CSV table of C-alpha atoms in Angstrom, one decimal:
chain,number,residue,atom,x,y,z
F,13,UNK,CA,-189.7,-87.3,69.7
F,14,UNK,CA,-189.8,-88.0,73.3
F,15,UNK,CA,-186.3,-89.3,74.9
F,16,UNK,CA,-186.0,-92.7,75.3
F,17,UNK,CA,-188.7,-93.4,72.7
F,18,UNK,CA,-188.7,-96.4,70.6
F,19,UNK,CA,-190.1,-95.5,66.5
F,20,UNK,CA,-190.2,-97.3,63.7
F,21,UNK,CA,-190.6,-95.1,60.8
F,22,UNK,CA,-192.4,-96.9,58.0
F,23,UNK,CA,-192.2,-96.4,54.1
F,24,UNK,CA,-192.1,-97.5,50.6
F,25,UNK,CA,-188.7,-97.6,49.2
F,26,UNK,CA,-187.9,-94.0,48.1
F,27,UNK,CA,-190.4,-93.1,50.4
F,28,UNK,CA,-187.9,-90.6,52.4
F,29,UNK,CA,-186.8,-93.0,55.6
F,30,UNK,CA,-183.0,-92.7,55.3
F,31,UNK,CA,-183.2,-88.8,54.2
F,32,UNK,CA,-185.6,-88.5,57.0
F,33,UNK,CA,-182.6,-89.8,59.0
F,34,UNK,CA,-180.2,-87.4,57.7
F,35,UNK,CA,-182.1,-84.4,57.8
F,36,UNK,CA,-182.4,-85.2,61.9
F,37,UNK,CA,-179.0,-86.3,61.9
F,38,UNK,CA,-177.8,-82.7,60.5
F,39,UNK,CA,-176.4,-84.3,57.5
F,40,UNK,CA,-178.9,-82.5,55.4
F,41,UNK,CA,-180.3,-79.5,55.5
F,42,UNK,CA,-184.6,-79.2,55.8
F,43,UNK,CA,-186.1,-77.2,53.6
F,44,UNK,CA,-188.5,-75.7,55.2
F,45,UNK,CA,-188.6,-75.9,59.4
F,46,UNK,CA,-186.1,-76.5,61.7
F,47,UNK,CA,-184.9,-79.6,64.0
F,48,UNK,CA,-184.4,-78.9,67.4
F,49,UNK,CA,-183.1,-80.8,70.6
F,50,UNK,CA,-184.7,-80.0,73.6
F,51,UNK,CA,-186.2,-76.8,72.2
F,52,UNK,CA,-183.7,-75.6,70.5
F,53,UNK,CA,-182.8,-75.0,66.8
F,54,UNK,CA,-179.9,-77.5,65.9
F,55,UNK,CA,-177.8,-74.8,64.2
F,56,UNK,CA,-174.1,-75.0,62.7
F,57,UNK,CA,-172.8,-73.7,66.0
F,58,UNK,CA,-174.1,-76.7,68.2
F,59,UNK,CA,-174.1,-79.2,65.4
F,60,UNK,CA,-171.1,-81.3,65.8
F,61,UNK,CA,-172.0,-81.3,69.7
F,62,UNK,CA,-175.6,-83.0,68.5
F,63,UNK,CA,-174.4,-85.7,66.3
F,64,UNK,CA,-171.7,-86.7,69.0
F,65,UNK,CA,-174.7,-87.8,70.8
F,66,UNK,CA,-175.7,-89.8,67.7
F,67,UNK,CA,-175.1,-93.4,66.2
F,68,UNK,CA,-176.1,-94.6,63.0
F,69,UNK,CA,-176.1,-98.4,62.4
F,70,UNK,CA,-177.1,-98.4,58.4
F,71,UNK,CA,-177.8,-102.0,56.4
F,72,UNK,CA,-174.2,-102.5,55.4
F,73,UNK,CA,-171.8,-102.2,58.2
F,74,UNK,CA,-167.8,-101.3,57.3
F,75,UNK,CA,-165.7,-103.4,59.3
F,76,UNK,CA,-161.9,-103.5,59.4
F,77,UNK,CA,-159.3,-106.0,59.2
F,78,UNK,CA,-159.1,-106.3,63.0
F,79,UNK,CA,-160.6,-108.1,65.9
F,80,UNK,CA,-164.0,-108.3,67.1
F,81,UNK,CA,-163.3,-106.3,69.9
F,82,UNK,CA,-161.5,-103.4,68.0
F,83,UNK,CA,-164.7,-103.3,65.4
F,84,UNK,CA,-167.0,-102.9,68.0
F,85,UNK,CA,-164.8,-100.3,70.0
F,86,UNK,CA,-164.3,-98.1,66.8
F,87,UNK,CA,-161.9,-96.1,66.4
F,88,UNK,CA,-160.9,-96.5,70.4
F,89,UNK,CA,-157.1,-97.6,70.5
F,90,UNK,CA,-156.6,-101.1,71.7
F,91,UNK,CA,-155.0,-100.7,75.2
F,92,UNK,CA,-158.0,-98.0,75.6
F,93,UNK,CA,-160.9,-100.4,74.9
F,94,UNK,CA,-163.1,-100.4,77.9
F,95,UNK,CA,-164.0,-104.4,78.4
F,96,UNK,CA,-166.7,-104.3,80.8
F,97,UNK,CA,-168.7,-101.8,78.3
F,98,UNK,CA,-167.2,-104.3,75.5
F,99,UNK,CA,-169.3,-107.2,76.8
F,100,UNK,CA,-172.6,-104.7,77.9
F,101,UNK,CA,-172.9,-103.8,74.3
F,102,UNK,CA,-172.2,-107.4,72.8
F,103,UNK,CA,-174.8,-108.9,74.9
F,104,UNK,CA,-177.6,-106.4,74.2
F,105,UNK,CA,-176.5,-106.4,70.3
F,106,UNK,CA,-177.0,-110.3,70.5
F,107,UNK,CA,-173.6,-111.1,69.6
F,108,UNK,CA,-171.6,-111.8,72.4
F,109,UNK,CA,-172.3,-116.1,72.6
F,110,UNK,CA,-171.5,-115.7,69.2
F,111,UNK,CA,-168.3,-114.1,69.8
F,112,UNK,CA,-167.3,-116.3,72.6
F,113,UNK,CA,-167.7,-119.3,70.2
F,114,UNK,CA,-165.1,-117.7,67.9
F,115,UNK,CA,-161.4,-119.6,68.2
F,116,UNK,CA,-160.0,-116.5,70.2
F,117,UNK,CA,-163.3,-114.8,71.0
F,118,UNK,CA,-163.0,-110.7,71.2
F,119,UNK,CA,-159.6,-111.4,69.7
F,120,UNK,CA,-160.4,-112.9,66.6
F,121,UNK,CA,-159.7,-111.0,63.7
F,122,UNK,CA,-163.1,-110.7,61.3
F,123,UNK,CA,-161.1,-110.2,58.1
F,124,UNK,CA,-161.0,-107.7,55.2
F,125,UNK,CA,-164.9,-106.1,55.4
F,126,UNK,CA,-165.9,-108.8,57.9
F,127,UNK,CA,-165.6,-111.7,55.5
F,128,UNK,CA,-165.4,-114.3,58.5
F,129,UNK,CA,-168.8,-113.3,59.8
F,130,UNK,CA,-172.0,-113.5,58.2
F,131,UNK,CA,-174.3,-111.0,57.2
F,132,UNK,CA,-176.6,-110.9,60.5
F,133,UNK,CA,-173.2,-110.9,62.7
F,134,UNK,CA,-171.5,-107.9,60.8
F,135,UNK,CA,-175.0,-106.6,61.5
F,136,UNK,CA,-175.0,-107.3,65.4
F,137,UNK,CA,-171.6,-105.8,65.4
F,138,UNK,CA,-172.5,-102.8,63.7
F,139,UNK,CA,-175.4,-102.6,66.5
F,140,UNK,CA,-172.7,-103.1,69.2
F,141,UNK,CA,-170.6,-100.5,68.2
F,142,UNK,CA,-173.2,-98.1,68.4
F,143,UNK,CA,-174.4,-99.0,71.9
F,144,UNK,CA,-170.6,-99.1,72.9
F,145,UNK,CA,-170.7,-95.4,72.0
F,146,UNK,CA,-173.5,-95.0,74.9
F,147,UNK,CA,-174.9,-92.7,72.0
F,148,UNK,CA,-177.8,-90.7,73.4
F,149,UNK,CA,-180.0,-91.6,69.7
F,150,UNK,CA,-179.4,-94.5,67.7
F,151,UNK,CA,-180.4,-94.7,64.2
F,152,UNK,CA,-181.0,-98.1,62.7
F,153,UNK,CA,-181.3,-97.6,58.7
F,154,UNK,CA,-182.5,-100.7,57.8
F,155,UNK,CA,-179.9,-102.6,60.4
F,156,UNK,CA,-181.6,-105.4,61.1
F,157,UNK,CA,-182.7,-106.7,57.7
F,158,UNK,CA,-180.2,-109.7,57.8
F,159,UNK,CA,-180.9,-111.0,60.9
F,160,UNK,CA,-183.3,-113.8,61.5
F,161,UNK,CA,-186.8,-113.6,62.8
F,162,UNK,CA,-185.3,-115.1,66.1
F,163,UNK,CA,-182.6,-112.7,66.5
F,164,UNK,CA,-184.3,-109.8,65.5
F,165,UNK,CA,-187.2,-110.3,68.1
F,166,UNK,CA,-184.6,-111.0,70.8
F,167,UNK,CA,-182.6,-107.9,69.8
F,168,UNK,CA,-186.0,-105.7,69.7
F,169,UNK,CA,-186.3,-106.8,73.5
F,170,UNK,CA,-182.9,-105.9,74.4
F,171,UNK,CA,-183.4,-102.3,73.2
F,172,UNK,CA,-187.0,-101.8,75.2
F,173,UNK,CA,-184.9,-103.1,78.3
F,174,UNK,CA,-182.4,-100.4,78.1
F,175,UNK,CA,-184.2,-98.4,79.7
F,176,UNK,CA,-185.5,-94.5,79.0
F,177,UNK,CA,-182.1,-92.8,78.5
F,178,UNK,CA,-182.0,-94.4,75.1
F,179,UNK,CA,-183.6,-93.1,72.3
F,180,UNK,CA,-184.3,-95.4,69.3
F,181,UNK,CA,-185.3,-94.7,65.5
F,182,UNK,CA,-185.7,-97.5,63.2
């Protein structure tokens, strides 16, 4: 897979997609060949360094009790969260006009798993989180199965305009 390509992978459910997924993420094991990044074997010495350069966005994204900000920032502490990357990833996930709209916008808490946002904006923030990561390869397991036809076709464009740096599995 070239970098900076854009594939859909395409499948019958059970088909293989999301183990397809793992095995390239180095969560699994092939059983027969090898991955490799840039022409070499992804072994368990250079492992961790290739899925630091990954981000997965599966179909149900966890979300914690805290603002929109600090879900899309993961893991980053608050006085740490770099704003100007913030607002980069919220616009290309689609979800920063929704997040402005919010009674204290960035700073509005979500709730317990997200329960103040619907299904297609937990999704948007799951999508923003990984491009906040500036990830090398994102990995979108089924991600955008709750957003509209609208959104989804808007989001699709956002990712082709991110330029050849980006590498995208879906």
């Amino acid at each position: 897979i070239p970098k900076g390509s854009k594939i859909g992978i395409i499948g019958a459910t059970g088909s293989g997609k999301s183990t397809l997924f793992d095995i390239i993420m180095g969560l699994l094991q092939p059983n027969e060949g090898t991955i490799s990044v840039d022409g070499k074997p992804v072994t368990t010495q250079i492992q961790r360094s290739w899925q630091a350069q990954l981000a997965l966005v599966p179909q149900t994204i966890f979300l914690a009790d805290t603002t929109t900000a600090e879900n899309i920032a993961f893991g980053i502490p608050l006085s740490e969260i770099d704003h100007e990357r913030l607002y980069f990833a919220a616009e290309k996930a689609q979800i920063a006009e929704t997040i402005k709209a919010l009674p204290k916008g960035y700073d509005t808490r979500v709730g317990e798993r997200g329960v103040q946002l619907s299904g297609g904006q937990r999704q948007r923030i799951g999508i923003a989180r990984a491009l906040y990561k500036k990830a090398d390869v994102i990995f979108l397991d089924e991600a955008t199965s709750a957003l509209d036809a609208e959104t989804e076709s808007a989001f699709s464009e956002s990712l082709i305009n991110l330029g050849d740096e980006l590498t995208v599995l879906i």
